[in-house]
Tab-separated table of C-alpha atoms in Angstrom:
chain	number	residue	atom	x	y	z
A	1	MET	CA	0.000	0.000	0.000
A	2	SER	CA	1.501	3.329	-1.015
A	3	PRO	CA	1.522	6.113	1.584
A	4	ALA	CA	-1.041	8.853	1.319
A	5	PRO	CA	0.243	12.254	0.129
A	6	ASP	CA	-0.731	13.669	3.497
A	7	ALA	CA	-0.001	11.366	6.445
A	8	ASP	CA	-3.225	12.430	8.149
A	9	ARG	CA	-5.710	12.086	5.300
A	10	PRO	CA	-6.545	9.630	2.500
A	11	SER	CA	-5.199	10.175	-0.986
A	12	PRO	CA	-7.434	12.544	-2.996
A	13	ASP	CA	-7.897	10.006	-5.769
A	14	VAL	CA	-9.533	7.455	-3.446
A	15	PRO	CA	-13.102	6.599	-4.564
A	16	ARG	CA	-15.704	8.670	-2.769
A	17	SER	CA	-17.896	5.626	-2.036
A	18	ARG	CA	-15.432	4.420	0.599
A	19	ARG	CA	-14.012	7.827	1.596
A	20	ARG	CA	-16.877	10.086	2.727
A	21	LEU	CA	-14.493	12.366	4.577
A	22	PRO	CA	-15.403	15.987	5.353
A	23	THR	CA	-13.154	18.892	4.512
A	24	LEU	CA	-10.361	19.386	7.033
A	25	VAL	CA	-9.860	22.976	8.161
A	26	GLY	CA	-7.136	24.914	9.941
A	27	ALA	CA	-4.917	23.992	12.872
A	28	VAL	CA	-5.946	22.739	16.286
A	29	LEU	CA	-8.562	25.182	17.585
A	30	ALA	CA	-10.845	22.947	19.640
A	31	ALA	CA	-10.485	20.497	22.486
A	32	LEU	CA	-10.804	16.772	21.954
A	33	ALA	CA	-13.958	15.739	23.796
A	34	VAL	CA	-14.725	12.258	24.986
A	35	ILE	CA	-18.323	11.505	25.881
A	36	GLY	CA	-18.704	8.687	28.381
A	37	ALA	CA	-21.243	7.628	30.994
A	38	GLY	CA	-23.520	10.496	29.950
A	39	MET	CA	-21.034	13.307	30.640
A	40	LEU	CA	-18.391	15.315	28.815
A	41	VAL	CA	-14.858	14.526	29.949
A	42	ALA	CA	-12.043	16.854	28.874
A	43	SER	CA	-8.651	17.860	30.207
A	44	PRO	CA	-8.139	21.354	31.644
A	45	ASP	CA	-5.797	22.405	28.854
A	46	GLY	CA	-8.363	21.375	26.232
A	47	MET	CA	-5.820	19.292	24.331
A	48	ARG	CA	-6.202	15.741	25.630
A	49	PRO	CA	-9.117	13.727	27.005
A	50	ALA	CA	-9.020	13.379	30.779
A	51	LEU	CA	-10.204	9.777	30.521
A	52	ALA	CA	-7.073	8.931	28.568
A	53	ALA	CA	-4.851	10.980	30.858
A	54	GLU	CA	-6.170	9.689	34.161
A	55	ARG	CA	-7.189	6.139	33.338
A	56	LEU	CA	-5.193	5.027	30.304
A	57	GLY	CA	-1.709	6.126	31.262
A	58	PHE	CA	-1.328	9.342	29.263
A	59	ASP	CA	0.665	12.151	30.824
A	60	ALA	CA	-1.744	15.093	30.863
A	61	SER	CA	0.767	17.379	32.559
A	62	SER	CA	3.282	17.300	29.717
A	63	SER	CA	3.121	19.774	26.859
A	64	PRO	CA	1.583	18.587	23.599
A	65	SER	CA	3.998	16.851	21.247
A	66	PRO	CA	4.653	18.286	17.778
A	67	GLU	CA	2.641	15.391	16.360
A	68	ALA	CA	-0.372	16.242	18.516
A	69	SER	CA	-0.081	19.957	17.675
A	70	ALA	CA	-0.133	19.160	13.981
A	71	GLU	CA	-3.602	17.612	14.221
A	72	THR	CA	-6.383	19.422	12.418
A	73	THR	CA	-9.987	19.929	13.379
A	74	GLU	CA	-13.005	18.817	11.399
A	75	GLU	CA	-16.373	20.119	10.475
A	76	GLU	CA	-19.143	18.172	12.187
A	77	PRO	CA	-20.322	15.516	9.704
A	78	ALA	CA	-23.909	15.874	8.563
A	79	GLU	CA	-24.387	12.094	8.673
A	80	ASP	CA	-22.688	9.023	10.069
A	81	GLN	CA	-19.236	8.788	8.518
A	82	LEU	CA	-15.702	8.091	9.590
A	83	THR	CA	-13.230	10.937	9.890
A	84	VAL	CA	-9.478	10.899	10.412
A	85	GLY	CA	-9.957	12.661	13.748
A	86	GLY	CA	-11.432	9.421	15.109
A	87	LEU	CA	-8.170	7.542	14.571
A	88	LEU	CA	-5.311	7.185	17.036
A	89	ARG	CA	-2.512	9.725	16.769
A	90	PRO	CA	1.199	8.946	17.081
A	91	ALA	CA	1.324	10.886	20.354
A	92	GLN	CA	-1.221	8.457	21.860
A	93	LEU	CA	0.977	5.450	21.107
A	94	ARG	CA	4.146	6.855	22.619
A	95	PRO	CA	3.363	6.456	26.350
A	96	LEU	CA	2.066	2.946	25.707
A	97	SER	CA	5.277	1.801	24.007
A	98	GLY	CA	8.046	2.718	26.400
A	99	GLY	CA	8.213	6.347	25.309
A	100	ARG	CA	9.493	5.650	21.804
A	101	PRO	CA	8.272	8.321	19.342
A	102	TRP	CA	5.897	7.221	16.609
A	103	ARG	CA	4.969	8.698	13.242
A	104	THR	CA	2.136	8.087	10.798
A	105	LEU	CA	3.163	6.407	7.556
A	106	SER	CA	-0.196	6.567	5.788
A	107	THR	CA	-3.926	7.064	6.259
A	108	THR	CA	-6.172	5.592	3.555
A	109	ASP	CA	-9.539	3.960	3.095
A	110	ASN	CA	-7.750	0.714	2.138
A	111	THR	CA	-8.950	0.583	-1.462
A	112	GLU	CA	-5.480	0.129	-2.961
A	113	GLY	CA	-3.714	-3.174	-3.597
A	114	ASN	CA	-5.208	-6.368	-2.218
A	115	GLY	CA	-6.350	-4.630	0.970
A	116	LEU	CA	-4.765	-7.245	3.258
A	117	ALA	CA	-2.890	-4.875	5.542
A	118	LEU	CA	-3.218	-6.667	8.893
A	119	PRO	CA	-1.811	-10.055	9.874
A	120	CYS	CA	-4.427	-12.818	9.470
A	121	GLN	CA	-6.749	-10.522	7.502
A	122	THR	CA	-8.725	-12.550	4.945
A	123	GLU	CA	-10.812	-9.857	3.221
A	124	ARG	CA	-10.312	-6.189	2.427
A	125	TYR	CA	-13.102	-5.273	4.877
A	126	ALA	CA	-14.691	-7.274	7.679
A	127	ASP	CA	-17.989	-5.649	6.625
A	128	PRO	CA	-18.063	-5.678	2.809
A	129	GLU	CA	-21.359	-3.749	2.887
A	130	GLY	CA	-19.981	-1.123	5.271
A	131	ARG	CA	-20.389	2.618	4.833
A	132	GLY	CA	-16.745	3.504	5.269
A	133	ALA	CA	-13.325	2.359	6.416
A	134	LEU	CA	-10.070	4.002	7.403
A	135	LEU	CA	-6.665	2.371	7.780
A	136	ARG	CA	-3.787	4.136	9.508
A	137	THR	CA	-0.240	2.745	9.588
A	138	PHE	CA	2.414	3.782	12.117
A	139	THR	CA	6.076	3.106	12.771
A	140	ALA	CA	8.164	3.787	15.855
A	141	ALA	CA	11.636	5.254	15.886
A	142	ASP	CA	14.356	2.618	15.858
A	143	ARG	CA	16.529	2.304	18.933
A	144	PRO	CA	19.740	0.260	19.129
A	145	GLY	CA	19.235	-3.048	20.878
A	146	GLN	CA	15.425	-2.739	20.856
A	147	PRO	CA	12.961	-4.538	18.582
A	148	ARG	CA	11.398	-2.900	15.584
A	149	LEU	CA	7.870	-1.605	16.299
A	150	ARG	CA	5.018	-1.125	13.832
A	151	ALA	CA	1.297	-0.520	14.310
A	152	TRP	CA	-1.970	-0.408	12.388
A	153	GLN	CA	-5.512	0.721	13.097
A	154	LEU	CA	-8.407	-0.389	10.901
A	155	THR	CA	-11.769	1.231	11.653
A	156	GLU	CA	-15.007	0.317	9.859
A	157	LEU	CA	-18.444	1.939	9.876
A	158	SER	CA	-21.437	-0.380	9.422
A	159	ALA	CA	-25.011	0.492	8.525
A	160	THR	CA	-26.420	-0.543	11.926
A	161	PRO	CA	-25.156	-1.559	15.366
A	162	TRP	CA	-26.278	-5.109	14.569
A	163	ARG	CA	-24.096	-5.119	11.444
A	164	ALA	CA	-21.233	-3.758	13.531
A	165	LYS	CA	-21.588	-6.700	15.900
A	166	ARG	CA	-21.393	-9.049	12.909
A	167	THR	CA	-18.281	-7.174	11.809
A	168	GLN	CA	-16.713	-7.611	15.248
A	169	ASP	CA	-17.431	-11.346	15.106
A	170	GLU	CA	-15.822	-11.541	11.669
A	171	LEU	CA	-12.714	-9.785	12.996
A	172	ARG	CA	-12.577	-12.200	15.907
A	173	GLY	CA	-12.604	-15.076	13.439
A	174	TRP	CA	-9.676	-13.608	11.508
A	175	PHE	CA	-7.391	-13.692	14.524
A	176	ALA	CA	-8.695	-16.648	16.530
A	177	GLY	CA	-8.408	-18.917	13.487
A	178	CYS	CA	-5.470	-17.273	11.726
A	179	ALA	CA	-4.482	-19.370	8.709
A	180	VAL	CA	-1.066	-17.778	8.132
A	181	PRO	CA	1.590	-20.538	8.055
A	182	ARG	CA	3.770	-20.714	11.196
A	183	MET	CA	1.522	-18.285	13.078
A	184	GLN	CA	0.724	-19.411	16.636
A	185	LEU	CA	-2.036	-18.133	18.896
A	186	ILE	CA	-0.222	-17.526	22.183
A	187	GLY	CA	-3.160	-16.273	24.248
A	188	THR	CA	-6.553	-14.583	24.264
A	189	GLN	CA	-7.963	-12.072	26.739
A	190	LYS	CA	-11.341	-10.423	27.236
A	191	VAL	CA	-11.234	-6.690	28.011
A	192	SER	CA	-14.146	-5.441	30.084
A	193	GLY	CA	-15.150	-1.789	30.092
A	194	VAL	CA	-14.263	-1.257	26.434
A	195	GLY	CA	-17.071	-0.443	24.036
A	196	GLU	CA	-20.297	-2.421	23.812
A	197	GLY	CA	-21.567	-5.968	24.058
A	198	ASP	CA	-19.272	-8.325	25.929
A	199	GLY	CA	-16.325	-5.922	25.684
A	200	GLY	CA	-13.156	-5.933	23.643
A	201	ASP	CA	-10.817	-8.754	22.716
A	202	LEU	CA	-7.041	-9.136	22.809
A	203	TYR	CA	-5.128	-11.715	20.794
A	204	VAL	CA	-1.404	-12.392	21.110
A	205	LEU	CA	-0.087	-14.082	17.975
A	206	ARG	CA	3.472	-15.009	17.127
A	207	SER	CA	4.903	-15.585	13.682
A	208	TRP	CA	7.812	-18.022	13.850
A	209	LYS	CA	8.940	-17.065	10.371
A	210	ALA	CA	12.205	-15.106	10.547
A	211	PRO	CA	12.360	-12.533	11.921
A	212	VAL	CA	10.194	-13.790	14.781
A	213	THR	CA	7.378	-11.271	15.282
A	214	THR	CA	4.821	-10.930	18.081
A	215	TYR	CA	1.496	-9.285	17.239
A	216	VAL	CA	-0.848	-7.855	19.862
A	217	VAL	CA	-4.309	-7.374	18.371
A	218	GLY	CA	-7.206	-5.509	19.973
A	219	VAL	CA	-10.789	-5.551	18.656
A	220	GLY	CA	-13.471	-3.203	20.017
A	221	ARG	CA	-16.869	-1.814	19.024
A	222	THR	CA	-18.960	1.262	19.783
A	223	GLY	CA	-22.308	1.845	18.085
A	224	LYS	CA	-21.936	1.231	14.360
A	225	VAL	CA	-18.146	1.387	14.441
A	226	THR	CA	-15.590	-1.367	14.983
A	227	THR	CA	-11.892	-0.702	15.417
A	228	THR	CA	-8.897	-3.015	15.334
A	229	THR	CA	-5.459	-2.103	16.641
A	230	VAL	CA	-2.354	-4.156	15.896
A	231	VAL	CA	1.134	-3.621	17.301
A	232	ALA	CA	3.995	-5.751	15.975
A	233	ARG	CA	7.417	-6.148	17.557
A	234	ASN	CA	10.256	-8.256	16.196
A	235	ASP	CA	10.902	-10.487	19.177
A	236	ALA	CA	9.224	-13.170	21.280
A	237	ALA	CA	8.756	-11.082	24.429
A	238	ALA	CA	5.511	-11.515	26.340
A	239	PRO	CA	3.403	-8.335	25.998
A	240	ASP	CA	1.862	-6.537	28.956
A	241	PRO	CA	-1.940	-6.995	28.787
A	242	ARG	CA	-2.449	-3.734	30.699
A	243	VAL	CA	-0.672	-1.807	27.955
A	244	ALA	CA	-2.592	-3.624	25.225
A	245	SER	CA	-5.973	-3.079	26.884
A	246	ALA	CA	-5.165	0.618	27.472
A	247	ARG	CA	-4.316	0.988	23.784
A	248	LEU	CA	-7.631	-0.606	22.783
A	249	ALA	CA	-9.546	1.615	25.214
A	250	ALA	CA	-7.782	4.686	23.796
A	251	SER	CA	-8.834	3.705	20.260
A	252	VAL	CA	-12.491	3.440	21.365
A	253	ASN	CA	-12.382	6.725	23.289
A	254	THR	CA	-10.917	8.548	20.296
A	255	LEU	CA	-13.996	7.429	18.362
A	256	CYS	CA	-16.754	7.857	20.929
A	257	GLY	CA	-18.875	10.969	20.729
A	258	ARG	CA	-18.575	11.047	16.944
A	259	PRO	CA	-21.461	10.227	14.581
A	260	GLY	CA	-22.285	6.540	14.525
A	261	THR	CA	-20.723	5.772	17.918
A	262	ARG	CA	-22.238	5.225	21.356
A	263	THR	CA	-20.443	3.756	24.373
A	264	CYS	CA	-17.019	5.003	25.447
A	265	ALA	CA	-14.425	2.987	27.342
A	266	ALA	CA	-14.212	2.819	31.113
A	267	PRO	CA	-10.931	1.843	32.813
A	268	PRO	CA	-10.145	-1.443	31.022
A	269	ALA	CA	-9.540	-4.748	32.766
A	270	ALA	CA	-8.141	-7.738	30.859
A	271	ARG	CA	-8.574	-11.361	31.910
A	272	PRO	CA	-7.383	-14.536	30.149
A	273	ILE	CA	-10.047	-16.638	28.458
A	274	PRO	CA	-9.881	-20.023	26.687
A	275	ALA	CA	-8.936	-20.020	23.022
A	276	PRO	CA	-12.033	-19.329	20.875
A	277	ALA	CA	-13.544	-22.042	18.719
A	278	THR	CA	-11.862	-22.608	15.371
A	279	GLY	CA	-11.148	-25.415	12.959
A	280	GLU	CA	-13.187	-28.307	11.583
A	281	VAL	CA	-13.369	-29.917	15.035
A	282	PRO	CA	-13.218	-27.061	17.585
A	283	GLY	CA	-12.612	-29.541	20.416
A	284	MET	CA	-9.212	-30.505	18.951
A	285	VAL	CA	-6.014	-28.511	18.440
A	286	SER	CA	-5.321	-26.902	15.066
A	287	GLU	CA	-2.292	-25.555	13.218
A	288	ILE	CA	-2.823	-22.209	14.989
A	289	ASP	CA	-1.977	-23.951	18.295
A	290	MET	CA	1.229	-25.641	17.171
A	291	PRO	CA	4.608	-24.466	18.526
A	292	PRO	CA	7.659	-24.413	16.239
A	293	VAL	CA	10.126	-27.265	15.897
A	294	GLN	CA	13.774	-26.416	16.431
A	295	GLY	CA	15.728	-26.193	13.191
A	296	ILE	CA	12.695	-26.461	10.881
A	297	GLY	CA	11.361	-23.484	8.959
A	298	ARG	CA	8.317	-25.146	7.444
A	299	PRO	CA	4.727	-25.093	8.778
A	300	TRP	CA	2.764	-27.846	10.483
A	301	VAL	CA	-0.063	-29.408	8.483
A	302	GLY	CA	-2.861	-31.389	10.152
A	303	THR	CA	-4.638	-34.364	8.659
A	304	GLU	CA	-8.416	-34.619	8.541
A	305	PRO	CA	-9.870	-35.781	11.878
A	306	ARG	CA	-11.178	-39.338	11.621
A	307	ALA	CA	-12.716	-42.005	13.828
A	308	ALA	CA	-10.268	-43.157	16.507
A	309	ARG	CA	-10.017	-46.810	15.491
A	310	GLN	CA	-6.309	-46.586	16.354
A	311	ASN	CA	-4.629	-44.334	18.894
A	312	PHE	CA	-1.136	-43.457	17.707
A	313	ALA	CA	-0.736	-41.048	20.644
A	314	SER	CA	-0.448	-43.969	23.049
A	315	THR	CA	2.735	-45.814	24.030
A	316	GLN	CA	3.636	-49.367	24.978
A	317	CYS	CA	3.263	-48.191	28.582
A	318	ASP	CA	-0.464	-47.441	28.420
A	319	ARG	CA	-1.837	-48.837	25.128
A	320	THR	CA	-4.928	-46.644	25.507
A	321	VAL	CA	-7.887	-47.257	23.206
A	322	PHE	CA	-10.520	-44.564	22.567
A	323	GLY	CA	-13.379	-46.762	21.430
A	324	PRO	CA	-16.954	-47.825	22.176
A	325	GLY	CA	-15.630	-50.907	23.941
A	326	GLN	CA	-14.194	-48.613	26.601
A	327	GLY	CA	-17.384	-46.579	26.775
A	328	VAL	CA	-15.858	-43.732	24.727
A	329	SER	CA	-18.025	-41.819	22.278
A	330	ASN	CA	-17.074	-39.050	19.813
A	331	GLY	CA	-13.647	-40.665	19.469
A	332	LEU	CA	-11.520	-38.812	16.917
A	333	THR	CA	-7.843	-38.728	16.011
A	334	ARG	CA	-5.634	-36.639	13.752
A	335	ALA	CA	-1.920	-36.244	13.070
A	336	PHE	CA	0.291	-33.234	12.387
A	337	VAL	CA	3.323	-33.453	10.118
A	338	ILE	CA	5.744	-31.039	8.436
A	339	PRO	CA	5.788	-31.776	4.698
A	340	GLY	CA	9.023	-31.187	2.814
A	341	ALA	CA	11.190	-31.127	5.941
A	342	ARG	CA	13.015	-34.409	5.133
A	343	LEU	CA	12.211	-36.023	8.439
A	344	PRO	CA	11.841	-39.714	9.353
A	345	ALA	CA	8.414	-41.232	8.834
A	346	GLU	CA	7.876	-41.633	12.582
A	347	PHE	CA	8.307	-37.892	13.219
A	348	GLY	CA	5.083	-36.088	14.022
A	349	LEU	CA	2.402	-35.321	16.560
A	350	THR	CA	-0.882	-37.133	17.113
A	351	GLN	CA	-3.946	-36.166	19.139
A	352	THR	CA	-6.829	-38.453	20.070
A	353	VAL	CA	-9.995	-37.305	21.867
A	354	GLY	CA	-13.186	-38.841	23.203
A	355	THR	CA	-16.002	-38.273	25.675
A	356	LEU	CA	-17.481	-40.303	28.524
A	357	PRO	CA	-19.889	-39.556	31.391
A	358	ALA	CA	-18.012	-37.429	33.934
A	359	PRO	CA	-17.238	-40.179	36.522
A	360	ARG	CA	-16.057	-42.546	33.805
A	361	ALA	CA	-14.008	-39.782	32.160
A	362	ALA	CA	-12.199	-39.225	35.457
A	363	ALA	CA	-11.554	-42.970	35.782
A	364	PHE	CA	-10.401	-43.199	32.149
A	365	PHE	CA	-7.929	-40.360	32.691
A	366	GLY	CA	-6.729	-41.911	35.950
A	367	GLY	CA	-6.200	-45.268	34.273
A	368	ILE	CA	-3.861	-43.777	31.650
A	369	ARG	CA	-1.944	-41.880	34.327
A	370	ASP	CA	-1.511	-44.930	36.560
A	371	ARG	CA	-0.320	-47.182	33.728
A	372	VAL	CA	2.293	-44.665	32.604
A	373	LEU	CA	3.560	-44.096	36.143
A	374	ALA	CA	3.869	-47.852	36.692
A	375	CYS	CA	5.746	-48.306	33.430
A	376	ASP	CA	9.000	-46.913	34.787
A	377	GLY	CA	9.467	-49.815	37.171
A	378	ARG	CA	7.613	-52.473	35.203
A	379	ASN	CA	9.180	-52.199	31.731
A	380	LEU	CA	12.937	-52.605	31.456
A	381	GLY	CA	14.479	-50.036	29.130
A	382	THR	CA	11.765	-47.427	29.736
A	383	GLU	CA	12.308	-44.252	31.706
A	384	VAL	CA	9.443	-41.945	32.635
A	385	GLU	CA	9.904	-38.334	33.728
A	386	GLN	CA	6.901	-36.185	34.673
A	387	LEU	CA	7.236	-32.681	33.257
A	388	ALA	CA	3.986	-31.126	34.465
A	389	GLY	CA	0.844	-32.020	36.335
A	390	SER	CA	-2.257	-30.248	37.594
A	391	GLY	CA	-5.697	-31.154	38.821
A	392	GLN	CA	-8.583	-28.969	39.879
A	393	GLY	CA	-12.144	-30.291	39.904
A	394	PRO	CA	-13.099	-31.518	36.448
A	395	ARG	CA	-9.820	-30.330	34.888
A	396	GLU	CA	-6.748	-32.595	35.075
A	397	LEU	CA	-3.489	-32.681	33.148
A	398	VAL	CA	-0.212	-34.623	33.167
A	399	VAL	CA	2.768	-34.343	30.795
A	400	TRP	CA	5.679	-36.808	30.569
A	401	ARG	CA	8.938	-37.377	28.732
A	402	LEU	CA	9.510	-41.075	28.022
A	403	LEU	CA	12.764	-42.695	26.906
A	404	ILE	CA	11.944	-46.032	25.315
A	405	GLU	CA	14.768	-48.432	24.506
A	406	ILE	CA	13.945	-50.272	21.272
A	407	SER	CA	17.348	-51.967	20.918
A	408	ASP	CA	20.737	-52.122	22.618
A	409	GLN	CA	21.892	-49.302	20.378
A	410	GLU	CA	18.793	-47.089	20.099
A	411	THR	CA	16.577	-45.231	22.556
A	412	VAL	CA	13.552	-43.303	21.310
A	413	PRO	CA	12.491	-40.119	23.134
A	414	TYR	CA	8.778	-39.421	23.283
A	415	LEU	CA	6.696	-36.571	24.709
A	416	MET	CA	3.204	-37.487	25.852
A	417	GLY	CA	0.424	-35.657	27.649
A	418	ILE	CA	-3.110	-36.400	28.776
A	419	ALA	CA	-5.816	-33.940	29.779
A	420	ARG	CA	-9.426	-33.974	30.926
A	421	ASN	CA	-12.002	-31.222	30.850
A	422	GLY	CA	-15.296	-32.439	32.317
A	423	THR	CA	-16.524	-35.316	30.165
A	424	ALA	CA	-13.833	-35.004	27.470
A	425	VAL	CA	-10.381	-36.625	27.541
A	426	THR	CA	-7.425	-36.250	25.169
A	427	GLN	CA	-4.035	-37.857	24.669
A	428	ILE	CA	-1.243	-36.184	22.692
A	429	GLY	CA	2.008	-37.793	21.625
A	430	PHE	CA	5.038	-36.284	19.867
A	431	TYR	CA	7.898	-38.203	18.277
A	432	PRO	CA	10.884	-35.875	17.678
A	433	SER	CA	13.849	-36.619	15.435
A	434	GLY	CA	17.230	-35.950	16.991
A	435	ASN	CA	17.489	-32.234	17.679
A	436	ARG	CA	14.340	-31.604	15.613
A	437	THR	CA	12.109	-31.282	18.633
A	438	MET	CA	10.105	-28.845	20.755
A	439	GLY	CA	11.010	-27.874	24.287
A	440	PRO	CA	9.164	-29.275	27.324
A	441	GLU	CA	7.547	-25.902	28.046
A	442	ALA	CA	6.261	-25.585	24.467
A	443	PHE	CA	4.820	-29.108	24.514
A	444	THR	CA	3.236	-28.547	27.929
A	445	SER	CA	1.605	-25.343	26.625
A	446	LEU	CA	0.209	-27.319	23.701
A	447	VAL	CA	-1.357	-29.888	26.053
A	448	GLN	CA	-2.827	-27.028	28.087
A	449	ARG	CA	-4.333	-25.556	24.914
A	450	ALA	CA	-5.765	-28.981	24.077
A	451	GLN	CA	-7.376	-29.043	27.528
A	452	GLU	CA	-8.947	-25.618	26.835
A	453	ARG	CA	-10.380	-26.817	23.549
A	454	LEU	CA	-11.918	-29.939	25.106
A	455	ARG	CA	-14.738	-27.764	26.446
A	456	LEU	CA	-15.974	-27.580	22.834
A	457	MET	CA	-16.357	-31.342	22.434
A	458	PRO	CA	-19.921	-32.682	22.245
A	459	GLY	CA	-21.240	-34.500	25.268
A	460	PRO	CA	-21.022	-38.287	25.605
A	461	GLU	CA	-23.641	-40.291	23.787
A	462	ARG	CA	-26.511	-41.721	25.778
A	463	PRO	CA	-27.896	-44.859	24.170
A	464	GLU	CA	-31.428	-44.050	25.222
A	465	ALA	CA	-31.354	-40.415	24.099
A	466	GLY	CA	-28.633	-40.071	21.460
A	467	PRO	CA	-25.872	-37.430	21.617
A	468	ALA	CA	-26.038	-35.038	24.565
A	469	THR	CA	-24.750	-31.557	25.159
A	470	ARG	CA	-21.886	-31.215	27.600
A	471	ASP	CA	-22.427	-29.326	30.842
A	472	GLY	CA	-19.618	-26.834	30.169
């Protein structure tokens, strides 16, 4: 996408059907007002919203930056339409990014090129029938020894609040089920106090393609308007959810009070939530959940889930079967491989899942655990090391590293984990190849993600009533 001639307005040759921008006039002559909770909130100097200054970490006592002073005012739109004044400014990003100065690269209505400006974006607009869209791109000043920082904000105006909710759901799908190769969903958080409905959403995604890049995505909605903020940094550092939620709240508060908007942001509060449903079988892990393998630059590819007639995730220690003979229903299995990586045929990861009535699910899980623990002393040439374990109510999890001696000259390492979530149980096994492996922490995180996704499995079948819905 080529930069706009003016960094704060779309290119003049952009089609008017997507632009609908009013004429911009003069220099800054008016205060930025933020309407929230039925009252006008403004800072004493008339330059910055008090809600941002007091609740979102902005320094209201400092003098306006040159970037903020360069902002222009707008005529009040006669009808609902997006204006560049409703977008974040570089000065608003600075205190939320360690004080590094930012600048705007471009502001457009995203009609140029293929329109895929954000990571995981699948269409030019989340609302193809929308009444307007604005895309702003930022970059932060480089600093020696610090990662490169970039940012985007995509804001869309829908015809009705109901359409805006549909747009928000579409945006959620982009990031929760990101199909970009070697992109991993690290975590998801719900942000209360931001916009309307059930609040805003935060997604932390990491691209393992060099250079490794971590994306923090925020999605919020107010009235007919949805806004998405993305900050990218070229490292694998864990982001601060307070900073990310403050940035999302600031993007909503910059919009609120303008035509087409309604609810402003209160002080945001982020809390972790399970990974949203995605994939053909939401109760199983997908490519988006897979960690990288050391020394391999190719993506994981999953096979189609199929009936669990065989369980390749099991070992000679447990020989677990997920079948009707064991009272298991909804038994499914799938494998993940890395095509083109020139690896042995045995390399790969397998997951098997199934459901049973809650007491039997607990006993099924316990049976696998007990057989594996007993294997260390029972089977010569087998060593079992527990890497992780947890149990709280209906949620249980154990992860092991097994060293299985298959001959006097060869020992095969194997990572295996089991998890239960209510009536659903899963077993995951990973055969590495030499140093082509994943670390214990990465594998444990994958088993934890599998446990999260088990909540989306259907309930166990009841012969007298057919399939049942799980009790959460």
